[in-house]
Each structure stands twice: as structure tokens, then as C-alpha cells.
C-alpha positions as a Markdown table, in Angstrom:
| # | Residue | x | y | z |
|---|---|---|---|---|
| 1 | Unk | -16.6 | 215.1 | 21.2 |
| 2 | Unk | -18.6 | 216.9 | 23.9 |
| 3 | Unk | -20.5 | 213.8 | 24.1 |
| 4 | Unk | -17.4 | 212.1 | 24.9 |
| 5 | Unk | -16.5 | 214.5 | 27.2 |
| 6 | Unk | -19.7 | 214.3 | 29.5 |
| 7 | Unk | -19.7 | 210.5 | 29.2 |
| 8 | Unk | -16.0 | 210.6 | 30.7 |
| 9 | Unk | -17.0 | 212.7 | 33.4 |
| 10 | Unk | -19.8 | 211.0 | 34.6 |
| 11 | Unk | -17.5 | 207.7 | 34.3 |
| 12 | Unk | -15.3 | 209.5 | 36.7 |
| 13 | Unk | -17.9 | 210.5 | 39.1 |
| 14 | Unk | -19.5 | 207.0 | 39.2 |
| 15 | Unk | -15.9 | 205.6 | 40.2 |
| 16 | Unk | -15.9 | 207.9 | 43.0 |
| 17 | Unk | -18.9 | 207.4 | 44.2 |
| 18 | Unk | -18.3 | 203.4 | 44.0 |
| 19 | Unk | -15.2 | 204.0 | 46.0 |
| 20 | Unk | -16.6 | 206.1 | 48.3 |
| 21 | Unk | -19.3 | 203.6 | 49.0 |
| 22 | Unk | -16.9 | 200.7 | 49.1 |
| 23 | Unk | -14.7 | 202.6 | 51.8 |
| 24 | Unk | -17.7 | 203.2 | 53.8 |
| 25 | Unk | -19.5 | 199.8 | 53.6 |
| 26 | Unk | -19.7 | 197.9 | 57.0 |
| 27 | Unk | -20.4 | 194.3 | 54.8 |
| 28 | Unk | -17.2 | 192.9 | 53.3 |
| 29 | Unk | -19.6 | 191.5 | 50.5 |
| 30 | Unk | -20.7 | 195.5 | 49.5 |
| 31 | Unk | -17.0 | 196.5 | 50.2 |
| 32 | Unk | -15.5 | 193.8 | 47.3 |
| 33 | Unk | -18.8 | 194.4 | 45.0 |
| 34 | Unk | -17.8 | 198.6 | 45.0 |
| 35 | Unk | -14.6 | 198.1 | 44.8 |
| 36 | Unk | -14.8 | 196.2 | 41.8 |
| 37 | Unk | -17.4 | 198.7 | 40.2 |
| 38 | Unk | -15.1 | 201.4 | 40.7 |
| 39 | Unk | -12.0 | 199.6 | 39.0 |
| 40 | Unk | -14.5 | 198.9 | 36.0 |
| 41 | Unk | -15.5 | 202.4 | 35.7 |
| 42 | Unk | -12.1 | 203.6 | 35.9 |
| 43 | Unk | -10.9 | 200.9 | 33.4 |
| 44 | Unk | -14.0 | 202.2 | 31.2 |
| 45 | Unk | -12.7 | 206.0 | 31.9 |
| 46 | Unk | -9.0 | 205.3 | 30.6 |
| 47 | Unk | -10.4 | 203.6 | 27.5 |
| 48 | Unk | -12.6 | 206.8 | 26.8 |
| 49 | Unk | -9.7 | 209.0 | 27.5 |
| 50 | Unk | -7.7 | 206.9 | 24.5 |
| 51 | Unk | -10.6 | 207.4 | 21.9 |
| 52 | Unk | -10.6 | 210.9 | 22.7 |
| 53 | Unk | -7.0 | 211.4 | 22.4 |
| 54 | Unk | -7.1 | 208.9 | 19.5 |
| 55 | Unk | -9.9 | 211.3 | 17.5 |
| 56 | Unk | -8.4 | 214.3 | 17.9 |
| 57 | Unk | -6.9 | 215.6 | 14.6 |
């Protein structure tokens, strides 16, 4: 369970970093790419959270 929690925290941080890069990027292509990456990481975060909840006794 600790491994999943650590992975969850890592995904949250990566999502936040991608969102920040997206906001700071000057290139429209990079803005879009990092916004998509942030959304993807948030989706993964949601899935990991659901799995953690489902596996708790």
C-alpha cells in the first residue's frame, strides 16, 4: 500500500508541474502538450486513488 501511496504522490506532483509548464510556455504547441500531460496524470491519479480505496480492508 505504501508503494501505491508513493506513486500517487509522484503523479500528483507531475500533474502540477505539467500544469505549471503549460501556463508558462510561450509556444502554443508546448502549452497544449503540457496541458494534455497534466490531464493524463490527473486521470492516472484518479485511477490509483480508486484502486487504493478498493483494496483497503
